[in-house]
Each structure stands twice: as structure tokens, then as C-alpha cells.
Amino acid sequence: MPHHPADDRPAVAVRVLSVASEAYPLVKTGGLADVAGALPAAVAPHGVEVTTLLPGYPAVLKALGRAKVVHRWPDLLGTPARLLAGKLSGHPLLVLEAPELFTRDGGPYAAPSGRDFDDNWRRFAALARAAADLASGGVSGRSYDVLHAHDWQAGLAPAYLRYAPATDAVARSVVTVHNIAFQGRFDAGVFPHLGLPDAAFAIDGVEYYGGVGFLKGGLESADAITTVSPSYAQEIRSAEFGMGLEGLIAARADRVSGIVNGIDPAVWSPEADGALAQRYSVRTLARRTANKRAVEAAFALDPGDGPVFCVISRLTWQKGMDVLAECIDALVGMGGRLAVLGSGDLGLEQAFYLAGERHPGRVGVRIGYDEPLSHLLQGGSDAILIPSRFEPCGLTQLYGLAYGCVPVVARTGGLADTIIDANVAALAAEVATGVMFAPVSAPCLTGAIQRAVALYRQPERWAAIQRRGMRMDFSWAASGLAYARLYGGLM
Ligand SMILES: Nc1ncnc2c1ncn2[C@@H]1O[C@H](COP(=O)(O)OP(=O)(O)O[C@H]2O[C@H](CO)[C@@H](O)[C@H](O)[C@H]2O)[C@@H](O)[C@H]1O
């Protein structure tokens, strides 16, 4: 494509098809959406044009409005489907419209009851099949250099590509693991319906412990594997973190790399955040107080100057929320208050709810998903608690840094890669940006909260930690370049 002199974007040198089951702002249940939504803009300055392919959930189709139909499948894994073209924050978007698969109540993966859809294998195999058709010349007028599949929902796409007829039109492939705990593992009975050759049901194909592994098939087939931090890229070679895939990851280690997620300043910047009661910058930190008052009001906390800790998380074992639940009485005993926003395991929801009843005015709990409230919490709480047992990258600690909401994190994965613990040396060298602890246990987390409270009581030192975090650059600049280099290297 010729470079237009009036256009300050570089000429497109690489075309990427990014396939994901969610992308902000159209559909989001977690961090994957933030990353898939930000990737196109992150790599655009490097001559990479990303087209995102999403399933046609009702919310996505609604946002798309009247869209151009660019392709029709009379029979895509047993159902008719159409491909619609639109825009995702100004970048090319393709939506797979298949009413039988995606038009239903509930979230992207589960019914309103919370139960996973029984046909998720078919829903996401269809997404992957459509992606592979696009990336192997099967859709007229479309061609891509690289297919970038995110997580198990897109995991079969590289496998379909690998078994596609070999032509010049076949793209190279990358799988990004945002969380290896979710693998898309299904009964062997689904295999005959996937439309893969029999040879694919093999140890180096999609076969996985006697069944079918969508992520496993993608990891076997992709030309490159990335995960979302260098530490996690190392950790998943071990049984403790690899969740059964450690052998495969270790065997393909020369293809595996870690690229830390960035954050999108158009969405996460305290100077321009419409969800805050009061906007502020690194030079006007005192204005955060108005947000703290708003957090207190939203979570029915007693107003006060003591530290407010927050949680913005899925309430699950991965996120160490059971351990935090054990520490709440100690946190309150130290003069802290706690605002919890999250949803997940019913038992954990209940534990936090009971803690709120035990400590009225000190612990406020909001069960649910609320994007604006998550921004207010970052802008008004003093610290964010992230006691994850494993964390591929983590985004909430990066948002915390940007908002002067000091991260208190477990030493694992991307948390270890992005936070500098306020130990004696780091405080003396004036480089600390948060508090880090290990292992994930109630005594260690309690100790970390204690250290945070002690630092908070030294206002100048605390403000210096906040300001340092706010000045850290976790924009997409470096990671966008890393992805662009990875794509370029595959061609
Ligand atoms: N109740 C609630 N209301 C509003 N917003 C809420 C919320 N609960 C969570 N969120 C938001 O959802 C996102 C969660 O991001 P995380 O990085 O913690 O990712 P998650 O574990 O979902 O994803 C995986 O993928 C991402 C992306 O690669 C990795 O960073 C991560 O380590 C990995 O586990 C954040 O934007 C957070 O603000």
C-alpha cells in the first residue's frame, strides 16, 4: 500500500488478523479484552495493521449497527454464518455472525446462571475455523501475513491453519497465552465434528490427555508462542504453573517469549478520566481526596484519613481472594478500610459479604462488574491488594501505578516484573513503587498490609512512592514494538 504523504501513519508492511473472544470496548469480562482492544493502536506506529475478529455476540452486533457483509459460510461447523466488517476504535474489525452460536442470553462463555455453555467447543471452533479461512486465502479479497490467536478460545485457529492446503496465502501464526489455567479441554467425542483431518488427533496435534485441547492444539501448531510477561514465560515451563502444558512449553521453549501488557492511556489516565469525581495528575495528587470521599460514599465506609485498600478482581483462587478474606480482620485492626469490587466463586462472594457485615463502615463490598466504579477505586483508594497465586501479567497493578493507588502484590509472574518492592534498599535508593510479598499466605499478606500501613503513616515517603509509580511508563510503546518485531520476524 503506497504511503500517502498527508498521512502520518507509516505504510502498512504487515497485516495481522487478531482473533479473540473479547475486546474492549465492545465486550469485556477481564484483562484479555483490554489487551485485544489496545493491540491495534499499539502496533500501528510500526507499520502493522491489525484486523480484529470477534464473535457476533448480541452486544457486538448492536455496536456494529448496519454493517457490510464480506463473506458467507453456508455451513460453518454445522451452522450458517456471515462475516461483517466494521471498526474497533478506528481499526478494522470483523465480526462472525452465527445466530445459533452467539445470539443468546448471558455472557460470552456462560449462561445467566453462571454455567458454561455446553457447546463452547463448537462456538469457539467456529471462530477459529473462520479465522483460519481468512488467514489462508479462503475469503476472497482478504489476506494476512500473521494470524494472532489469543487464549484457548482462538487456540484451534493455528491448528486449522497447519492442516490447511499449503499455498502462499497461508499466514504465519502466533498464540498468546493470557492465562494457561484456561485450556479449552473437551471430550474426544467432539473431534469428528471439528473438520480436522484424522491425523490431527495426535500427541503433536490437538489430542490432549485422551480428549481435545484447544489451547494445546494451538501451542503445538503455532510458529510463535507468547505470554504476557517474561517471568510467566519462565514459570509455565514448570509443573507448578504450567497446569499440564509445562512439557510442551519447555519443548518449544525456543518459540516462547514474554511481552508485558501495556495500558491504554486513552482509557486509563487520571488526568482525563470521566469516571473520577476529580481528575488529577502527578503534580496535583492532593486532589485525589475528592475521589477518596467518593469511594467512601460508594462503599458506605466511614469517612476518614486512614488508608483505604481496594480490590478489583475476579473473586477466585487464582487471585488469592481466599487468603485475603482471612486477613480482613487484621486489616481492619490496623486501622485500614477495605472496598471490594468483584464477582466470582460463590463461597468467596459470601466470605466478603460476611466480612462487610462484621465490619460495617470499615469493609464495603460490591459484588458485580462495574467498569466506571473500577476507575473511581483506582483514583480514590490509597492502595490496591493483588495477592494472586499466579498472574500472567496483571493489569490492575499497572492501573494502580498510573493512578497513584499503590500496588500491594504477590511476587509472581507479571506482578514481579512490574513492581519494585519498598524494601530497605529500594527505599534508600528511592526506586520503590509498591509492596511485594511471598509466599501467598495469610501471615505474609498481613505482613505486607502492615508494611503498607506503616509507609502510609509517613506521608512524604508515601507520596514519593505514588509519584514514582505515576511516572513509570507502562504505555504500549515498548510492548507494541516488541509485538511488531515478533510479527516481522515470522515473515
Ligand atoms: N468487578 C469488576 N468490575 C470492573 N472491572 C473489573 C472487575 N474485575 C476485574 N475488572 C477488570 O478486568 C481486568 C482484569 O485484568 P487482569 O489483568 O487482572 O486480568 P485477568 O485475570 O482477567 O486476565 C488474564 O489476562 C490478562 C491480560 O493479558 C493478564 O494481565 C492477567 O494476568 C491474566 O490473568 C482489569 O481491567 C480490571 O480492572
mmCIF file with all atom_site columns, N, CA and C and ligand atoms in Angstrom, residues 28 30-32 34-35 178-179 228 261 312-314 318-319 341-342 368-371 374 391-396 399, ligand 1:
data_model
loop_
_atom_site.group_PDB
_atom_site.id
_atom_site.type_symbol
_atom_site.label_atom_id
_atom_site.label_alt_id
_atom_site.label_comp_id
_atom_site.label_asym_id
_atom_site.label_entity_id
_atom_site.label_seq_id
_atom_site.pdbx_PDB_ins_code
_atom_site.Cartn_x
_atom_site.Cartn_y
_atom_site.Cartn_z
_atom_site.occupancy
_atom_site.B_iso_or_equiv
_atom_site.pdbx_formal_charge
_atom_site.auth_seq_id
_atom_site.auth_comp_id
_atom_site.auth_asym_id
_atom_site.auth_atom_id
_atom_site.pdbx_PDB_model_num
ATOM   1   N N   . LYS A 1 28  ? -16.198 -7.193  27.340 1.00 0.00 ? 28  LYS A N   1
ATOM   2   C CA  . LYS A 1 28  ? -15.097 -7.391  28.281 1.00 0.00 ? 28  LYS A CA  1
ATOM   3   C C   . LYS A 1 28  ? -15.554 -8.170  29.504 1.00 0.00 ? 28  LYS A C   1
ATOM   4   N N   . GLY A 1 30  ? -12.597 -9.463  31.308 1.00 0.00 ? 30  GLY A N   1
ATOM   5   C CA  . GLY A 1 30  ? -11.330 -9.431  32.036 1.00 0.00 ? 30  GLY A CA  1
ATOM   6   C C   . GLY A 1 30  ? -10.225 -8.805  31.204 1.00 0.00 ? 30  GLY A C   1
ATOM   7   N N   . GLY A 1 31  ? -8.990  -9.087  31.644 1.00 0.00 ? 31  GLY A N   1
ATOM   8   C CA  . GLY A 1 31  ? -7.825  -8.421  31.061 1.00 0.00 ? 31  GLY A CA  1
ATOM   9   C C   . GLY A 1 31  ? -7.603  -8.706  29.586 1.00 0.00 ? 31  GLY A C   1
ATOM   10  N N   . LEU A 1 32  ? -8.012  -9.888  29.120 1.00 0.00 ? 32  LEU A N   1
ATOM   11  C CA  . LEU A 1 32  ? -7.866  -10.213 27.698 1.00 0.00 ? 32  LEU A CA  1
ATOM   12  C C   . LEU A 1 32  ? -8.491  -9.127  26.822 1.00 0.00 ? 32  LEU A C   1
ATOM   13  N N   . ASP A 1 34  ? -8.921  -5.955  27.458 1.00 0.00 ? 34  ASP A N   1
ATOM   14  C CA  . ASP A 1 34  ? -8.120  -4.728  27.444 1.00 0.00 ? 34  ASP A CA  1
ATOM   15  C C   . ASP A 1 34  ? -6.976  -4.854  26.442 1.00 0.00 ? 34  ASP A C   1
ATOM   16  N N   . VAL A 1 35  ? -6.331  -6.023  26.456 1.00 0.00 ? 35  VAL A N   1
ATOM   17  C CA  . VAL A 1 35  ? -5.156  -6.208  25.602 1.00 0.00 ? 35  VAL A CA  1
ATOM   18  C C   . VAL A 1 35  ? -5.571  -6.327  24.134 1.00 0.00 ? 35  VAL A C   1
ATOM   19  N N   . HIS A 1 178 ? -2.807  -15.737 27.698 1.00 0.00 ? 178 HIS A N   1
ATOM   20  C CA  . HIS A 1 178 ? -3.100  -14.753 28.743 1.00 0.00 ? 178 HIS A CA  1
ATOM   21  C C   . HIS A 1 178 ? -3.295  -15.445 30.086 1.00 0.00 ? 178 HIS A C   1
ATOM   22  N N   . ASN A 1 179 ? -3.640  -16.714 30.032 1.00 0.00 ? 179 ASN A N   1
ATOM   23  C CA  . ASN A 1 179 ? -3.835  -17.464 31.278 1.00 0.00 ? 179 ASN A CA  1
ATOM   24  C C   . ASN A 1 179 ? -3.869  -18.939 30.924 1.00 0.00 ? 179 ASN A C   1
ATOM   25  N N   . VAL A 1 228 ? 2.275   -13.034 28.607 1.00 0.00 ? 228 VAL A N   1
ATOM   26  C CA  . VAL A 1 228 ? 2.174   -11.597 28.838 1.00 0.00 ? 228 VAL A CA  1
ATOM   27  C C   . VAL A 1 228 ? 3.148   -11.027 29.871 1.00 0.00 ? 228 VAL A C   1
ATOM   28  N N   . ASN A 1 261 ? 2.102   -6.644  29.063 1.00 0.00 ? 261 ASN A N   1
ATOM   29  C CA  . ASN A 1 261 ? 0.994   -5.821  28.573 1.00 0.00 ? 261 ASN A CA  1
ATOM   30  C C   . ASN A 1 261 ? 1.265   -4.348  28.837 1.00 0.00 ? 261 ASN A C   1
ATOM   31  N N   . ILE A 1 312 ? -10.066 -5.031  42.994 1.00 0.00 ? 312 ILE A N   1
ATOM   32  C CA  . ILE A 1 312 ? -10.862 -5.031  41.748 1.00 0.00 ? 312 ILE A CA  1
ATOM   33  C C   . ILE A 1 312 ? -10.490 -6.323  41.053 1.00 0.00 ? 312 ILE A C   1
ATOM   34  N N   . SER A 1 313 ? -11.341 -7.325  41.166 1.00 0.00 ? 313 SER A N   1
ATOM   35  C CA  . SER A 1 313 ? -10.841 -8.640  40.760 1.00 0.00 ? 313 SER A CA  1
ATOM   36  C C   . SER A 1 313 ? -11.947 -9.663  40.559 1.00 0.00 ? 313 SER A C   1
ATOM   37  N N   . ARG A 1 314 ? -11.632 -10.672 39.767 1.00 0.00 ? 314 ARG A N   1
ATOM   38  C CA  . ARG A 1 314 ? -12.420 -11.891 39.847 1.00 0.00 ? 314 ARG A CA  1
ATOM   39  C C   . ARG A 1 314 ? -12.160 -12.473 41.239 1.00 0.00 ? 314 ARG A C   1
ATOM   40  N N   . GLN A 1 318 ? -7.166  -18.261 41.968 1.00 0.00 ? 318 GLN A N   1
ATOM   41  C CA  . GLN A 1 318 ? -6.000  -17.683 41.262 1.00 0.00 ? 318 GLN A CA  1
ATOM   42  C C   . GLN A 1 318 ? -5.619  -16.346 41.871 1.00 0.00 ? 318 GLN A C   1
ATOM   43  N N   . LYS A 1 319 ? -6.622  -15.536 42.143 1.00 0.00 ? 319 LYS A N   1
ATOM   44  C CA  . LYS A 1 319 ? -6.364  -14.175 42.601 1.00 0.00 ? 319 LYS A CA  1
ATOM   45  C C   . LYS A 1 319 ? -6.076  -14.112 44.111 1.00 0.00 ? 319 LYS A C   1
ATOM   46  N N   . LEU A 1 341 ? -14.544 -4.728  44.952 1.00 0.00 ? 341 LEU A N   1
ATOM   47  C CA  . LEU A 1 341 ? -15.392 -4.813  43.758 1.00 0.00 ? 341 LEU A CA  1
ATOM   48  C C   . LEU A 1 341 ? -15.006 -6.076  43.014 1.00 0.00 ? 341 LEU A C   1
ATOM   49  N N   . GLY A 1 342 ? -15.936 -7.004  42.883 1.00 0.00 ? 342 GLY A N   1
ATOM   50  C CA  . GLY A 1 342 ? -15.594 -8.223  42.173 1.00 0.00 ? 342 GLY A CA  1
ATOM   51  C C   . GLY A 1 342 ? -16.746 -9.195  42.150 1.00 0.00 ? 342 GLY A C   1
ATOM   52  N N   . GLY A 1 368 ? -20.182 -7.738  41.678 1.00 0.00 ? 368 GLY A N   1
ATOM   53  C CA  . GLY A 1 368 ? -20.643 -7.424  40.333 1.00 0.00 ? 368 GLY A CA  1
ATOM   54  C C   . GLY A 1 368 ? -19.500 -6.902  39.500 1.00 0.00 ? 368 GLY A C   1
ATOM   55  N N   . TYR A 1 369 ? -19.841 -6.437  38.326 1.00 0.00 ? 369 TYR A N   1
ATOM   56  C CA  . TYR A 1 369 ? -18.841 -5.932  37.395 1.00 0.00 ? 369 TYR A CA  1
ATOM   57  C C   . TYR A 1 369 ? -19.220 -4.504  37.057 1.00 0.00 ? 369 TYR A C   1
ATOM   58  N N   . ASP A 1 370 ? -18.336 -3.549  37.313 1.00 0.00 ? 370 ASP A N   1
ATOM   59  C CA  . ASP A 1 370 ? -18.687 -2.148  37.135 1.00 0.00 ? 370 ASP A CA  1
ATOM   60  C C   . ASP A 1 370 ? -17.440 -1.380  36.690 1.00 0.00 ? 370 ASP A C   1
ATOM   61  N N   . GLU A 1 371 ? -17.365 -1.146  35.395 1.00 0.00 ? 371 GLU A N   1
ATOM   62  C CA  . GLU A 1 371 ? -16.169 -0.508  34.816 1.00 0.00 ? 371 GLU A CA  1
ATOM   63  C C   . GLU A 1 371 ? -15.927 0.899   35.394 1.00 0.00 ? 371 GLU A C   1
ATOM   64  N N   . SER A 1 374 ? -14.605 0.778   38.868 1.00 0.00 ? 374 SER A N   1
ATOM   65  C CA  . SER A 1 374 ? -13.210 0.314   38.956 1.00 0.00 ? 374 SER A CA  1
ATOM   66  C C   . SER A 1 374 ? -12.249 1.489   38.750 1.00 0.00 ? 374 SER A C   1
ATOM   67  N N   . GLU A 1 391 ? -0.066  -14.923 38.222 1.00 0.00 ? 391 GLU A N   1
ATOM   68  C CA  . GLU A 1 391 ? -0.571  -13.763 37.491 1.00 0.00 ? 391 GLU A CA  1
ATOM   69  C C   . GLU A 1 391 ? 0.253   -13.576 36.226 1.00 0.00 ? 391 GLU A C   1
ATOM   70  N N   . PRO A 1 392 ? -0.301  -14.003 35.093 1.00 0.00 ? 392 PRO A N   1
ATOM   71  C CA  . PRO A 1 392 ? 0.456   -13.929 33.839 1.00 0.00 ? 392 PRO A CA  1
ATOM   72  C C   . PRO A 1 392 ? 1.042   -12.529 33.595 1.00 0.00 ? 392 PRO A C   1
ATOM   73  N N   . CYS A 1 393 ? 0.236   -11.498 33.693 1.00 0.00 ? 393 CYS A N   1
ATOM   74  C CA  . CYS A 1 393 ? 0.767   -10.137 33.684 1.00 0.00 ? 393 CYS A CA  1
ATOM   75  C C   . CYS A 1 393 ? 0.124   -9.354  34.814 1.00 0.00 ? 393 CYS A C   1
ATOM   76  N N   . GLY A 1 394 ? -1.193  -9.226  34.723 1.00 0.00 ? 394 GLY A N   1
ATOM   77  C CA  . GLY A 1 394 ? -1.902  -8.371  35.671 1.00 0.00 ? 394 GLY A CA  1
ATOM   78  C C   . GLY A 1 394 ? -1.985  -6.984  35.072 1.00 0.00 ? 394 GLY A C   1
ATOM   79  N N   . LEU A 1 395 ? -3.157  -6.414  35.121 1.00 0.00 ? 395 LEU A N   1
ATOM   80  C CA  . LEU A 1 395 ? -3.334  -5.042  34.629 1.00 0.00 ? 395 LEU A CA  1
ATOM   81  C C   . LEU A 1 395 ? -3.666  -4.092  35.767 1.00 0.00 ? 395 LEU A C   1
ATOM   82  N N   . THR A 1 396 ? -4.334  -4.617  36.802 1.00 0.00 ? 396 THR A N   1
ATOM   83  C CA  . THR A 1 396 ? -4.809  -3.689  37.830 1.00 0.00 ? 396 THR A CA  1
ATOM   84  C C   . THR A 1 396 ? -3.646  -3.060  38.603 1.00 0.00 ? 396 THR A C   1
ATOM   85  N N   . TYR A 1 399 ? -2.676  -0.158  36.346 1.00 0.00 ? 399 TYR A N   1
ATOM   86  C CA  . TYR A 1 399 ? -3.624  0.953   36.512 1.00 0.00 ? 399 TYR A CA  1
ATOM   87  C C   . TYR A 1 399 ? -3.371  1.627   37.861 1.00 0.00 ? 399 TYR A C   1
HETATM 88  N N1  . LIG B 2 .   ? -15.658 -6.478  39.151 1.00 0.00 ? 1   LIG B N1  1
HETATM 89  C C1  . LIG B 2 .   ? -15.024 -5.768  38.251 1.00 0.00 ? 1   LIG B C1  1
HETATM 90  N N2  . LIG B 2 .   ? -15.547 -4.618  37.785 1.00 0.00 ? 1   LIG B N2  1
HETATM 91  C C2  . LIG B 2 .   ? -14.885 -3.883  36.853 1.00 0.00 ? 1   LIG B C2  1
HETATM 92  N N3  . LIG B 2 .   ? -13.706 -4.234  36.301 1.00 0.00 ? 1   LIG B N3  1
HETATM 93  C C3  . LIG B 2 .   ? -13.166 -5.375  36.719 1.00 0.00 ? 1   LIG B C3  1
HETATM 94  C C4  . LIG B 2 .   ? -13.764 -6.194  37.705 1.00 0.00 ? 1   LIG B C4  1
HETATM 95  N N4  . LIG B 2 .   ? -12.979 -7.270  37.915 1.00 0.00 ? 1   LIG B N4  1
HETATM 96  C C5  . LIG B 2 .   ? -11.920 -7.133  37.096 1.00 0.00 ? 1   LIG B C5  1
HETATM 97  N N5  . LIG B 2 .   ? -12.030 -5.992  36.361 1.00 0.00 ? 1   LIG B N5  1
HETATM 98  C C6  . LIG B 2 .   ? -11.138 -5.510  35.320 1.00 0.00 ? 1   LIG B C6  1
HETATM 99  O O1  . LIG B 2 .   ? -10.798 -6.628  34.491 1.00 0.00 ? 1   LIG B O1  1
HETATM 100 C C7  . LIG B 2 .   ? -9.434  -6.574  34.152 1.00 0.00 ? 1   LIG B C7  1
HETATM 101 C C8  . LIG B 2 .   ? -8.710  -7.724  34.829 1.00 0.00 ? 1   LIG B C8  1
HETATM 102 O O2  . LIG B 2 .   ? -7.390  -7.712  34.398 1.00 0.00 ? 1   LIG B O2  1
HETATM 103 P P1  . LIG B 2 .   ? -6.313  -8.761  34.934 1.00 0.00 ? 1   LIG B P1  1
HETATM 104 O O3  . LIG B 2 .   ? -5.018  -8.377  34.346 1.00 0.00 ? 1   LIG B O3  1
HETATM 105 O O4  . LIG B 2 .   ? -6.457  -8.919  36.396 1.00 0.00 ? 1   LIG B O4  1
HETATM 106 O O5  . LIG B 2 .   ? -6.769  -10.000 34.136 1.00 0.00 ? 1   LIG B O5  1
HETATM 107 P P2  . LIG B 2 .   ? -7.468  -11.388 34.084 1.00 0.00 ? 1   LIG B P2  1
HETATM 108 O O6  . LIG B 2 .   ? -7.111  -12.262 35.202 1.00 0.00 ? 1   LIG B O6  1
HETATM 109 O O7  . LIG B 2 .   ? -8.886  -11.109 33.773 1.00 0.00 ? 1   LIG B O7  1
HETATM 110 O O8  . LIG B 2 .   ? -6.768  -11.858 32.727 1.00 0.00 ? 1   LIG B O8  1
HETATM 111 C C9  . LIG B 2 .   ? -5.665  -12.536 32.227 1.00 0.00 ? 1   LIG B C9  1
HETATM 112 O O9  . LIG B 2 .   ? -5.209  -11.809 31.059 1.00 0.00 ? 1   LIG B O9  1
HETATM 113 C C10 . LIG B 2 .   ? -4.643  -10.540 31.357 1.00 0.00 ? 1   LIG B C10 1
HETATM 114 C C11 . LIG B 2 .   ? -4.305  -9.894  30.021 1.00 0.00 ? 1   LIG B C11 1
HETATM 115 O O10 . LIG B 2 .   ? -3.200  -10.453 29.416 1.00 0.00 ? 1   LIG B O10 1
HETATM 116 C C12 . LIG B 2 .   ? -3.426  -10.679 32.251 1.00 0.00 ? 1   LIG B C12 1
HETATM 117 O O11 . LIG B 2 .   ? -2.955  -9.383  32.601 1.00 0.00 ? 1   LIG B O11 1
HETATM 118 C C13 . LIG B 2 .   ? -3.782  -11.451 33.508 1.00 0.00 ? 1   LIG B C13 1
HETATM 119 O O12 . LIG B 2 .   ? -2.599  -11.702 34.276 1.00 0.00 ? 1   LIG B O12 1
HETATM 120 C C14 . LIG B 2 .   ? -4.478  -12.764 33.151 1.00 0.00 ? 1   LIG B C14 1
HETATM 121 O O13 . LIG B 2 .   ? -4.872  -13.483 34.324 1.00 0.00 ? 1   LIG B O13 1
HETATM 122 C C15 . LIG B 2 .   ? -8.950  -5.208  34.584 1.00 0.00 ? 1   LIG B C15 1
HETATM 123 O O14 . LIG B 2 .   ? -9.192  -4.279  33.568 1.00 0.00 ? 1   LIG B O14 1
HETATM 124 C C16 . LIG B 2 .   ? -9.851  -4.915  35.805 1.00 0.00 ? 1   LIG B C16 1
HETATM 125 O O15 . LIG B 2 .   ? -9.955  -3.547  36.070 1.00 0.00 ? 1   LIG B O15 1
#
